[in-house]
Amino acid sequence: MKRVIIILLSVIILLGAVWCIMRKNSQNQPDKELALSFDAEEVKEIIVKDIDDEFVWINENGEWKISGVSEEINAVAVEQYMYEILNIQGRQIEKDITNPEEYGLNIPQKELEFLFYNGDKKSIKLGNLTPSGTEYYMSDDKNNLYVIYTSSGSEIKKRAMDFYDSEICSIPYNSIVKISVYGDTEFELDNNGSEVWTYTRNGAGIVLDTEKVKINVTKNFNRMYALDIYEKTEEKISEIRTYKEPVRVKFSLADGSEKQFTVYGITDDFCFFTVDDGKYLYKATSNYFDFINEDLSAHR
């Protein structure tokens, strides 16, 4: 019993010592400062722009929406974004700067203009990372210089499409009756509405193992998610292209509808494609379209 009491007392003393050290350390940590803050209820619009893009946030009764965007918006991402850009954490380090180019503020990464219901306007510019890489430079419309935390800087840098819901589309595997691939290598996967898949290439048809087709091809399209979304431009296409000519993949579905993908590139990790010739280029994990480059006859 004495031994138990001694052990318990030792544990209590140790825990007390740890608590005291943690409390002392927390007291020594400086509180995060606010460089700039805005009352969300007073902000009417936020114009976000850089040298390549511009979009506008509209405050509709406390709910933020991107003007002119019909895509589903990720509410959690918007909430985090608004928290950071309306409460920018950092500190002011200089007034009336005369050398904005030294901080990347002559060509800012992003410029935000806040329009208020009372007619006022305020703006900020996001510059380069500091030499330590732990903060960003920022200026306001009074030409004051700040350093702000990377959490705020990373949110300020976001594009409109970073808030789109990352689900691209969903094709239930049991609704697929045919997959047609057009490009340098052309072939078809066809089940004619049954559970038996036939792989046809160069005029020769081979019956495949149904479960292997499901595991390696069709189940991947049951829920497709993007890792990133880009505007479909010739510049971006040339950047990600691995095929000289894009590969077109057409899904014929049981209800008579079709879903078409244009695949511009596949690497070991990623694939890049559009859906139904839409205006966005999606980056996703390569497993969605790996089967394009495979010899599917191995799945008999």
C-alpha positions as a printed NumPy array, in Angstrom:
array([[  0.   ,   0.   ,   0.   ],
       [  2.848,   2.376,   0.847],
       [  4.437,   1.589,  -2.495],
       [  1.188,   2.375,  -4.345],
       [  0.774,   5.685,  -2.473],
       [  4.373,   6.674,  -3.296],
       [  3.836,   5.881,  -7.   ],
       [  0.59 ,   7.859,  -7.086],
       [  2.222,  10.842,  -5.375],
       [  5.121,  10.681,  -7.852],
       [  2.714,  10.666, -10.799],
       [  0.779,  13.634,  -9.356],
       [  3.993,  15.606,  -8.821],
       [  5.184,  14.788, -12.361],
       [  1.875,  15.833, -13.905],
       [  1.96 ,  19.054, -11.894],
       [  5.45 ,  19.838, -13.139],
       [  4.459,  19.165, -16.777],
       [  1.385,  21.424, -16.4  ],
       [  3.508,  24.244, -14.98 ],
       [  6.001,  23.982, -17.863],
       [  3.222,  23.93 , -20.48 ],
       [  1.482,  26.899, -18.848],
       [  4.721,  28.873, -18.751],
       [  5.435,  28.079, -22.422],
       [  1.935,  29.064, -23.485],
       [  2.279,  32.352, -21.63 ],
       [  5.54 ,  33.014, -23.447],
       [  3.907,  32.464, -26.866],
       [  2.785,  35.754, -28.404],
       [ -0.891,  36.005, -29.319],
       [ -1.628,  36.057, -33.026],
       [ -2.13 ,  39.622, -34.169],
       [ -4.685,  40.865, -36.64 ],
       [ -3.172,  42.849, -39.486],
       [ -6.574,  43.846, -40.851],
       [-10.113,  42.788, -40.051],
       [-13.507,  43.502, -41.596],
       [-17.04 ,  43.016, -40.298],
       [-18.625,  40.424, -42.595],
       [-22.067,  41.974, -42.133],
       [-20.818,  45.295, -43.497],
       [-19.088,  43.886, -46.588],
       [-21.265,  43.859, -49.72 ],
       [-18.836,  42.513, -52.322],
       [-15.238,  41.338, -52.584],
       [-13.497,  41.669, -55.941],
       [-10.609,  39.225, -56.326],
       [ -8.146,  39.611, -59.196],
       [ -4.668,  38.855, -60.471],
       [ -2.995,  39.242, -63.842],
       [ -4.874,  36.208, -65.243],
       [ -8.225,  36.103, -63.495],
       [-10.983,  38.052, -61.764],
       [-14.071,  36.979, -59.846],
       [-16.503,  38.613, -57.419],
       [-17.927,  37.403, -54.116],
       [-21.476,  38.605, -53.395],
       [-22.875,  38.735, -49.849],
       [-26.484,  37.526, -50.073],
       [-27.981,  37.791, -46.585],
       [-24.854,  36.412, -44.959],
       [-24.283,  33.703, -47.586],
       [-21.306,  34.21 , -49.875],
       [-21.648,  33.318, -53.551],
       [-19.411,  33.803, -56.554],
       [-21.101,  36.016, -59.12 ],
       [-21.988,  34.248, -62.369],
       [-20.958,  30.768, -61.177],
       [-23.509,  27.96 , -61.48 ],
       [-21.246,  25.173, -60.175],
       [-21.797,  23.726, -56.705],
       [-19.634,  25.532, -54.135],
       [-17.895,  23.803, -51.227],
       [-19.427,  25.54 , -48.186],
       [-16.666,  24.434, -45.793],
       [-13.955,  25.839, -48.091],
       [-15.85 ,  29.144, -48.376],
       [-16.261,  29.41 , -44.601],
       [-12.521,  28.882, -44.027],
       [-11.662,  31.363, -46.79 ],
       [-13.921,  34.101, -45.459],
       [-12.636,  33.624, -41.929],
       [ -9.059,  34.173, -43.11 ],
       [ -9.578,  37.069, -45.545],
       [-11.875,  38.99 , -43.202],
       [ -9.505,  38.425, -40.271],
       [ -6.033,  38.661, -41.788],
       [ -3.469,  37.556, -39.224],
       [ -0.114,  39.29 , -39.143],
       [  1.435,  42.625, -38.231],
       [  2.32 ,  45.96 , -39.779],
       [  6.056,  46.494, -40.252],
       [  6.316,  49.691, -42.3  ],
       [  4.363,  52.77 , -43.397],
       [  4.282,  54.47 , -46.778],
       [  6.48 ,  52.002, -48.649],
       [  8.366,  53.367, -51.669],
       [  9.819,  50.121, -53.049],
       [  6.839,  47.744, -53.61 ],
       [  8.835,  45.69 , -56.136],
       [ 11.102,  44.517, -53.307],
       [  8.126,  42.692, -51.797],
       [  6.427,  41.533, -55.004],
       [  3.693,  44.136, -54.578],
       [  4.225,  45.862, -57.914],
       [  2.79 ,  42.733, -59.59 ],
       [  0.825,  41.21 , -56.702],
       [ -0.156,  37.559, -56.57 ],
       [ -3.68 ,  38.661, -55.685],
       [ -5.505,  41.93 , -55.144],
       [ -8.703,  42.06 , -53.095],
       [-11.073,  45.012, -53.031],
       [-13.713,  45.092, -50.294],
       [-16.879,  47.082, -51.099],
       [-19.05 ,  48.031, -48.122],
       [-22.773,  48.687, -47.909],
       [-22.07 ,  52.275, -46.816],
       [-20.145,  52.936, -50.034],
       [-16.627,  52.656, -48.575],
       [-13.867,  50.683, -50.281],
       [-10.698,  49.071, -48.976],
       [ -8.116,  47.024, -50.834],
       [ -5.123,  44.796, -50.16 ],
       [ -2.334,  43.352, -52.303],
       [ -0.584,  40.047, -51.637],
       [  3.128,  39.982, -52.422],
       [  5.903,  37.413, -52.163],
       [  6.822,  35.068, -49.362],
       [  9.275,  36.474, -46.858],
       [ 12.874,  35.169, -47.103],
       [ 12.165,  32.693, -44.302],
       [  9.159,  31.369, -46.235],
       [  6.942,  31.537, -43.153],
       [  4.944,  34.678, -44.001],
       [  3.703,  36.734, -46.94 ],
       [  4.134,  40.439, -47.602],
       [  0.924,  42.415, -47.959],
       [  0.048,  46.087, -48.468],
       [ -3.17 ,  48.054, -48.055],
       [ -4.631,  51.034, -49.916],
       [ -2.779,  53.391, -47.557],
       [  0.52 ,  51.904, -48.717],
       [  1.267,  50.266, -45.377],
       [  3.4  ,  47.113, -45.418],
       [  2.476,  43.985, -43.454],
       [  3.727,  40.476, -42.996],
       [  0.875,  37.993, -42.654],
       [  0.682,  34.338, -41.721],
       [  0.837,  31.771, -44.528],
       [ -2.626,  30.506, -43.545],
       [ -4.094,  33.88 , -44.531],
       [ -1.841,  34.231, -47.575],
       [ -2.711,  30.772, -48.894],
       [ -6.441,  31.539, -48.659],
       [ -6.039,  34.943, -50.33 ],
       [ -4.283,  33.222, -53.276],
       [ -7.213,  30.919, -54.035],
       [ -8.944,  30.977, -57.414],
       [-12.693,  30.786, -57.964],
       [-12.456,  27.189, -59.117],
       [-10.748,  26.193, -55.857],
       [-14.193,  26.485, -54.261],
       [-16.053,  24.319, -56.747],
       [-17.238,  20.974, -55.431],
       [-14.5  ,  18.476, -56.338],
       [-16.914,  15.783, -57.528],
       [-16.673,  15.711, -61.319],
       [-19.437,  13.238, -62.104],
       [-20.81 ,   9.858, -61.092],
       [-21.376,   6.927, -63.444],
       [-22.743,   3.854, -61.6  ],
       [-20.809,   0.861, -62.887],
       [-23.975,  -1.185, -63.366],
       [-25.32 ,   1.457, -65.787],
       [-22.404,   1.14 , -68.237],
       [-23.106,  -0.988, -71.311],
       [-20.213,   0.08 , -73.55 ],
       [-16.916,   1.974, -73.346],
       [-15.454,   3.142, -76.652],
       [-11.885,   4.457, -76.854],
       [-10.731,   6.52 , -79.847],
       [ -7.142,   7.572, -80.488],
       [ -3.836,   6.011, -81.433],
       [ -5.095,   2.843, -79.751],
       [ -8.781,   2.118, -80.373],
       [-10.881,  -0.538, -78.69 ],
       [-14.294,  -1.232, -77.147],
       [-15.55 ,  -2.817, -73.956],
       [-19.12 ,  -3.999, -74.482],
       [-21.501,  -6.041, -72.37 ],
       [-24.627,  -5.626, -74.546],
       [-26.669,  -5.02 , -71.417],
       [-25.557,  -8.288, -69.817],
       [-22.916,  -9.129, -67.216],
       [-20.448, -10.485, -69.788],
       [-17.842,  -8.023, -71.055],
       [-16.231,  -8.368, -74.475],
       [-12.995,  -6.602, -75.316],
       [-12.746,  -5.829, -79.039],
       [ -9.519,  -4.566, -80.545],
       [ -8.305,  -4.729, -84.16 ],
       [-11.447,  -6.672, -85.053],
       [-10.827,  -9.469, -82.533],
       [-13.186,  -9.966, -79.576],
       [-12.191, -11.523, -76.262],
       [-14.507, -12.295, -73.341],
       [-13.163, -10.787, -70.105],
       [-13.631, -11.65 , -66.452],
       [-16.563,  -9.497, -65.258],
       [-15.135,  -8.886, -61.793],
       [-11.757,  -7.835, -63.202],
       [-13.43 ,  -5.289, -65.499],
       [-15.364,  -3.92 , -62.531],
       [-12.278,  -3.66 , -60.315],
       [ -9.921,  -2.25 , -62.95 ],
       [-12.255,  -0.049, -65.   ],
       [-15.924,   0.571, -64.317],
       [-15.991,   0.98 , -60.529],
       [-13.535,   3.897, -60.745],
       [-16.201,   6.038, -62.407],
       [-18.84 ,   5.48 , -59.743],
       [-17.582,   8.669, -58.078],
       [-15.001,  10.868, -59.796],
       [-13.214,  13.58 , -57.838],
       [-10.837,  16.282, -59.071],
       [ -7.546,  17.099, -57.395],
       [ -7.48 ,  20.389, -59.259],
       [ -9.538,  22.295, -61.824],
       [ -8.224,  24.617, -64.519],
       [ -9.657,  26.816, -67.21 ],
       [ -9.294,  24.898, -70.481],
       [ -6.798,  26.994, -72.415],
       [ -4.337,  26.056, -75.147],
       [ -1.507,  27.087, -72.831],
       [ -2.672,  24.724, -70.077],
       [ -3.327,  21.885, -72.504],
       [  0.194,  22.161, -73.943],
       [  1.559,  22.132, -70.385],
       [ -0.114,  18.854, -69.355],
       [ -0.286,  17.075, -72.721],
       [  1.307,  13.62 , -72.962],
       [ -0.666,  12.474, -76.026],
       [  0.059,  14.062, -79.387],
       [ -3.657,  13.797, -80.103],
       [ -6.153,  13.547, -77.228],
       [ -7.805,  10.221, -76.515],
       [-11.612,  10.265, -76.505],
       [-13.473,   7.893, -74.227],
       [-17.229,   7.478, -74.633],
       [-19.441,   5.747, -72.055],
       [-22.76 ,   4.436, -73.406],
       [-25.26 ,   4.002, -70.583],
       [-28.273,   1.751, -70.107],
       [-30.741,   4.652, -70.3  ],
       [-29.477,   5.58 , -73.773],
       [-27.405,   8.579, -72.631],
       [-23.675,   9.078, -73.097],
       [-20.809,  10.582, -71.149],
       [-17.702,  11.642, -73.044],
       [-14.19 ,  12.34 , -71.8  ],
       [-11.292,  13.88 , -73.69 ],
       [ -8.023,  12.751, -72.13 ],
       [ -5.06 ,  15.013, -72.871],
       [ -2.443,  13.396, -70.695],
       [ -1.673,  10.577, -68.255],
       [  1.391,  10.379, -66.026],
       [  2.343,   7.789, -63.405],
       [  0.216,   9.632, -60.841],
       [ -2.264,  11.907, -62.623],
       [ -4.579,  12.208, -65.593],
       [ -5.903,  15.368, -67.264],
       [ -9.202,  15.5  , -69.108],
       [-12.407,  17.351, -69.931],
       [-15.971,  16.095, -69.607],
       [-18.463,  16.472, -72.472],
       [-16.166,  19.088, -74.06 ],
       [-16.766,  21.414, -71.119],
       [-14.804,  24.554, -70.361],
       [-12.844,  23.057, -67.452],
       [ -9.796,  20.819, -67.476],
       [ -9.652,  18.347, -64.582],
       [ -6.652,  16.843, -62.854],
       [ -7.358,  13.533, -61.1  ],
       [ -5.547,  10.37 , -60.01 ],
       [ -4.32 ,   8.339, -62.973],
       [ -6.307,   5.226, -62.034],
       [ -9.428,   6.582, -63.778],
       [ -7.916,   6.205, -67.242],
       [ -4.993,   3.813, -66.734],
       [ -6.958,   1.193, -68.673],
       [ -6.457,   3.21 , -71.882],
       [ -2.798,   2.148, -71.987],
       [ -3.334,  -1.414, -70.724],
       [ -3.682,  -4.661, -72.636],
       [ -7.063,  -5.639, -71.237],
       [ -6.848,  -9.139, -72.692],
       [ -4.879,  -9.963, -69.523],
       [ -8.173,  -9.672, -67.606],
       [ -9.726, -12.783, -69.167]])
